[in-house]
PDB file of C-alpha atoms in Angstrom:
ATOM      1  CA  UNK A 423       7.782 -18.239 -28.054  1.00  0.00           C
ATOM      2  CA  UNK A 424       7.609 -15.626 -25.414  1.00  0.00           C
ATOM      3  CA  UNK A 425      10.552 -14.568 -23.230  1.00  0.00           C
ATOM      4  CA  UNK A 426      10.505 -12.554 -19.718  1.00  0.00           C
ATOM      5  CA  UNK A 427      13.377 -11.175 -18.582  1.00  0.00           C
ATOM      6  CA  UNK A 428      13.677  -9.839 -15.252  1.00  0.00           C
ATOM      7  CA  UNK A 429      16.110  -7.012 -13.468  1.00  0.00           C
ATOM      8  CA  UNK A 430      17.226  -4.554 -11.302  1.00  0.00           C
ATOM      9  CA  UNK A 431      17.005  -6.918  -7.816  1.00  0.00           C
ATOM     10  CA  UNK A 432      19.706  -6.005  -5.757  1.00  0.00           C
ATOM     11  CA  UNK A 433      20.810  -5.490  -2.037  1.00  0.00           C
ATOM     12  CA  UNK A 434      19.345  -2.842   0.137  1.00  0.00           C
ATOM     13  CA  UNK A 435      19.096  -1.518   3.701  1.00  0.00           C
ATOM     14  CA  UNK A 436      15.569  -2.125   5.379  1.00  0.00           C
ATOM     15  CA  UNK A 437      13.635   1.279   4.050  1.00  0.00           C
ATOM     16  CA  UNK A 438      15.490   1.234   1.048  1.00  0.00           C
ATOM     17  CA  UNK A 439      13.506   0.875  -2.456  1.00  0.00           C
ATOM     18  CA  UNK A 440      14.225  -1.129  -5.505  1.00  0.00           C
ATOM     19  CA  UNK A 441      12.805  -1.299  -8.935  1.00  0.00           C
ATOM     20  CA  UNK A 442      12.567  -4.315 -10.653  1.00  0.00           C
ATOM     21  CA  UNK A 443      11.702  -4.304 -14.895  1.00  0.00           C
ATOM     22  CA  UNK A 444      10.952  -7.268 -16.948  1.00  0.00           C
ATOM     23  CA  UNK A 445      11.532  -7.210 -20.276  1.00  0.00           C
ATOM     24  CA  UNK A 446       8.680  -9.426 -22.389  1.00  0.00           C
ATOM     25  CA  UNK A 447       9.479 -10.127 -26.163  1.00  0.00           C
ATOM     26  CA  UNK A 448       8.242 -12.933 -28.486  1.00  0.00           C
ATOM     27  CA  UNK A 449       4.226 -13.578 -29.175  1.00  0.00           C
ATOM     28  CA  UNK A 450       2.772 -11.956 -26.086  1.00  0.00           C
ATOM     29  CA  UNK A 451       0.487  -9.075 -26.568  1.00  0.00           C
ATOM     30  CA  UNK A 452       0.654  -5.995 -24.827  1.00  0.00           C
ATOM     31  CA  UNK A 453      -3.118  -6.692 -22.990  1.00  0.00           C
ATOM     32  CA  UNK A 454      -2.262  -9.697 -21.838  1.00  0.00           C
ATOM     33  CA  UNK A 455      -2.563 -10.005 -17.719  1.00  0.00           C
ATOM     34  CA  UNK A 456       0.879  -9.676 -16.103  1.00  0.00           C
ATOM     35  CA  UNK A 457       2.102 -10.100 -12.371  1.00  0.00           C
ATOM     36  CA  UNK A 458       4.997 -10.285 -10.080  1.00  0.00           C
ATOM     37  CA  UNK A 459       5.135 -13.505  -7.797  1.00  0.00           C
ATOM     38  CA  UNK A 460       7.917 -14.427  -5.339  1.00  0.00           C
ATOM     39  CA  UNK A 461       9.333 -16.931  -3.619  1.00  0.00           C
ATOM     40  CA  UNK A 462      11.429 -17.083  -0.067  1.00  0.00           C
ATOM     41  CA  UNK A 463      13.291 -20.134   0.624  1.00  0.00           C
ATOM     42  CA  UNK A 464      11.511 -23.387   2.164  1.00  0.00           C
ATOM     43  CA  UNK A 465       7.925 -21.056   1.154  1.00  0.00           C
ATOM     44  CA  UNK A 466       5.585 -21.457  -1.650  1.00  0.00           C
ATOM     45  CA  UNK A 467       5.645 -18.659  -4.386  1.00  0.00           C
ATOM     46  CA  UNK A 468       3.148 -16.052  -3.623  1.00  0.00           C
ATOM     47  CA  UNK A 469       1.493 -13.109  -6.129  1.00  0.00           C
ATOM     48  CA  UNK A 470       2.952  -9.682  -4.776  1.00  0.00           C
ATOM     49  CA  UNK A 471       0.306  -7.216  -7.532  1.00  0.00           C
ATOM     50  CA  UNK A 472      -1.261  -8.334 -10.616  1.00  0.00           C
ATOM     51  CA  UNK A 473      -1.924  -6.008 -13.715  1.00  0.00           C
ATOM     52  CA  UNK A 474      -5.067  -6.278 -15.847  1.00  0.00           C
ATOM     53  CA  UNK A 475      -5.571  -6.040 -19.467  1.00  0.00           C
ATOM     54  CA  UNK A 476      -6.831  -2.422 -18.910  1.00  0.00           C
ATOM     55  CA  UNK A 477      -3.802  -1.773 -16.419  1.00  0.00           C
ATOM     56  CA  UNK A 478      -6.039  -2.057 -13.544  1.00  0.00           C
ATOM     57  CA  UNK A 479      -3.910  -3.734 -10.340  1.00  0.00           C
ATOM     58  CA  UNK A 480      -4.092  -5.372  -6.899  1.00  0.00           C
ATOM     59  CA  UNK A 481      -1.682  -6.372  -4.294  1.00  0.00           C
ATOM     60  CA  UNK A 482      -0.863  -8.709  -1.404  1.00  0.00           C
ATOM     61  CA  UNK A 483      -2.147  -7.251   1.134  1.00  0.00           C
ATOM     62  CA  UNK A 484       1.987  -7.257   2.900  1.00  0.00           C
ATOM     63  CA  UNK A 485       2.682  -5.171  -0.007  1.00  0.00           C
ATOM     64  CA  UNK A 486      -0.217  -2.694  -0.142  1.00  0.00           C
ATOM     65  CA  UNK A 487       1.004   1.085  -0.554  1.00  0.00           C
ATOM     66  CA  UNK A 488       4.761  -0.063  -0.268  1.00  0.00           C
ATOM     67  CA  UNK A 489       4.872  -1.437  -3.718  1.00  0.00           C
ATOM     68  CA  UNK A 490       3.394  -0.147  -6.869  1.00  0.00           C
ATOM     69  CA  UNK A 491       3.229  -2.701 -10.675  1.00  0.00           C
ATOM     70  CA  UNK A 492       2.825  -0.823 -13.565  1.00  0.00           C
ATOM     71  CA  UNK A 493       3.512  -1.186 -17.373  1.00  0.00           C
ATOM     72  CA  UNK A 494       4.754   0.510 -20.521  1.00  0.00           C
ATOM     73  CA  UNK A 495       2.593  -0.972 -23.326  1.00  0.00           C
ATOM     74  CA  UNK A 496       5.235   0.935 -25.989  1.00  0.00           C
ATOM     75  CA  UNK A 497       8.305  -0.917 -25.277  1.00  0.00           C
ATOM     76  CA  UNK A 498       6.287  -4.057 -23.292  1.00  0.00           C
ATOM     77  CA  UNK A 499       7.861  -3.954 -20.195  1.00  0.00           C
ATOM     78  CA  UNK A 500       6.230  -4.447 -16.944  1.00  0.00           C
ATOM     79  CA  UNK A 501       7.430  -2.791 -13.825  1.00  0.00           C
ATOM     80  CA  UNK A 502       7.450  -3.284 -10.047  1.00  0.00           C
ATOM     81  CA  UNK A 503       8.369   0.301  -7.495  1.00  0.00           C
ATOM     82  CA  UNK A 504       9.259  -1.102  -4.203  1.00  0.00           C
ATOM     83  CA  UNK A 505       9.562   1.078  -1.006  1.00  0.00           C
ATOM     84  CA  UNK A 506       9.890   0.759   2.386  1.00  0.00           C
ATOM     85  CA  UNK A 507      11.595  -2.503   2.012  1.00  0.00           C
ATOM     86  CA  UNK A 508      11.523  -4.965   5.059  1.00  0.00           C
ATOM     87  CA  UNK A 509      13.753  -7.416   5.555  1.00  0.00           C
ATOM     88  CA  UNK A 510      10.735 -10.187   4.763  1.00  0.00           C
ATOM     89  CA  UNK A 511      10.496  -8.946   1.293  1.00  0.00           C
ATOM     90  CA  UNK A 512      13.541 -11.079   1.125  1.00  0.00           C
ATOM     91  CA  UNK A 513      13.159 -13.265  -1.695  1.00  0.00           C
ATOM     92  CA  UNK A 514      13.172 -14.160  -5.651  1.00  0.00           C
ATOM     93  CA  UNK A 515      10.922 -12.249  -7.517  1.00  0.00           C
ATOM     94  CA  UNK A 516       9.351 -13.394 -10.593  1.00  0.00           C
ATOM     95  CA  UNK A 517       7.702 -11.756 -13.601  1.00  0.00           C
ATOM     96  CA  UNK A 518       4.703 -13.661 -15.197  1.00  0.00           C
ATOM     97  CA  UNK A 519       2.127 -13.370 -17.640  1.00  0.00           C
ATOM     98  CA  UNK A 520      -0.530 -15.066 -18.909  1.00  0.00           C
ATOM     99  CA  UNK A 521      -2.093 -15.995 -22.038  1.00  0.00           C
ATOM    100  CA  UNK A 522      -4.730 -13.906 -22.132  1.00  0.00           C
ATOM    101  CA  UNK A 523      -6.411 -11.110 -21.245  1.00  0.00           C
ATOM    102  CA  UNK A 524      -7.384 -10.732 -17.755  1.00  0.00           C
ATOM    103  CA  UNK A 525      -9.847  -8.433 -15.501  1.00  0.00           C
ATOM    104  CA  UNK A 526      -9.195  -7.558 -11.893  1.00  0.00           C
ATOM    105  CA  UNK A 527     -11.174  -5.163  -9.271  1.00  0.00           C
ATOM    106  CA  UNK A 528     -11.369  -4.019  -5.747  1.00  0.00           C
ATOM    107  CA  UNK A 529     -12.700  -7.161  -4.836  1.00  0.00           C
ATOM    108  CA  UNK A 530     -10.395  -9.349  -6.283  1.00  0.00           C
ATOM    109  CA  UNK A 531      -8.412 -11.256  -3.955  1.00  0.00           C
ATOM    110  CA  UNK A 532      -4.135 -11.890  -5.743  1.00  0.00           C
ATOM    111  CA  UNK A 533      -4.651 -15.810  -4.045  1.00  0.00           C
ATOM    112  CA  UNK A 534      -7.470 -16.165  -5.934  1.00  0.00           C
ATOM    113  CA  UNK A 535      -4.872 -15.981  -9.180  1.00  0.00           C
ATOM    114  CA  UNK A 536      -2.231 -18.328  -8.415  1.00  0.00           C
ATOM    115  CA  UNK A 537       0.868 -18.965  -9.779  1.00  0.00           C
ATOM    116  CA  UNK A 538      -1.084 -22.007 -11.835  1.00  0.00           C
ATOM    117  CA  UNK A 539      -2.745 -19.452 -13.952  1.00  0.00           C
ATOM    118  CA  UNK A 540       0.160 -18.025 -15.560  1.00  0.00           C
ATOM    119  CA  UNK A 541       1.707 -19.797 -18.371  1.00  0.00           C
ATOM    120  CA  UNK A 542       5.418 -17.310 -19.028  1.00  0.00           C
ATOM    121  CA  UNK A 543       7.974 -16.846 -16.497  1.00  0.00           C
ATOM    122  CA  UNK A 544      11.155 -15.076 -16.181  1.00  0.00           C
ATOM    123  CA  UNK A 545      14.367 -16.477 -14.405  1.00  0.00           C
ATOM    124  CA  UNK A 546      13.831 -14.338 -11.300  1.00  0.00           C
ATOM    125  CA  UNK A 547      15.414 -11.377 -10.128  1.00  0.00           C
ATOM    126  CA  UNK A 548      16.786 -12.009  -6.048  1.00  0.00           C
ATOM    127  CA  UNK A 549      15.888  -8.865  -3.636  1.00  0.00           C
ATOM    128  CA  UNK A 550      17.544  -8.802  -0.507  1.00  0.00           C
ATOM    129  CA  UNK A 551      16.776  -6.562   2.304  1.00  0.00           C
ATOM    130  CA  UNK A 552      18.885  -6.455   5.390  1.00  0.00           C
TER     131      UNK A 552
END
């Protein structure tokens, strides 16, 4: 049984920054392919950065060099730095992971790896940028 937990969304001014943490425990191993969706209301849920098994990462391209996924394989966490917040960042943001390893370049495209692909979800974590 594997268990995300998500936090640290919030409220914030537009140019603020937030940074969101999910928590993974149960069976999931520390090289398993991670990612941070979200969702706005009346829109589908979209992949914001994906992290590899070898803690390679990509981004939507609305995020690119605002927003920054990383992960602490000691304490299995996975991370997401967000700056320069705009008020369409608005929305619930999700931690993920698959069930297996994963491998992501340059030329890797985040809506090529939909939400489909990921088999553990947390509860979601609501940003809000005004």
């Amino acid at each position: 049984h594997v268990q995300l937990v998500e936090s640290g969304g919030g409220s914030v001014q537009a140019g603020g920054s937030l940074n969101l943490s999910c928590a993974a425990a149960g069976h999931l191993r520390s090289d398993y392919c991670m990612a941070w969706f979200r969702q706005a209301p009346g829109k589908e849920r979209e992949g914001v950065a994906v992290i590899d098994s070898d803690g390679r990462s990509i981004y939507a391209d609305s995020v690119k060099d605002r927003f920054s996924i990383s992960k602490d394989n000691t304490n299995n966490t996975l991370y997401l730095r967000m700056n320069t917040l705009k008020v369409e960042d608005n929305a619930m943001y999700y931690c993920a992971a698959m069930g297996r390893r994963c491998r992501v370049g340059p030329s890797t495209l985040i809506t090529k790896m939909p939400h489909t692909m990921f088999s553990y979800w947390g509860q979601g974590t609501q940003v809000t940028v005004s």
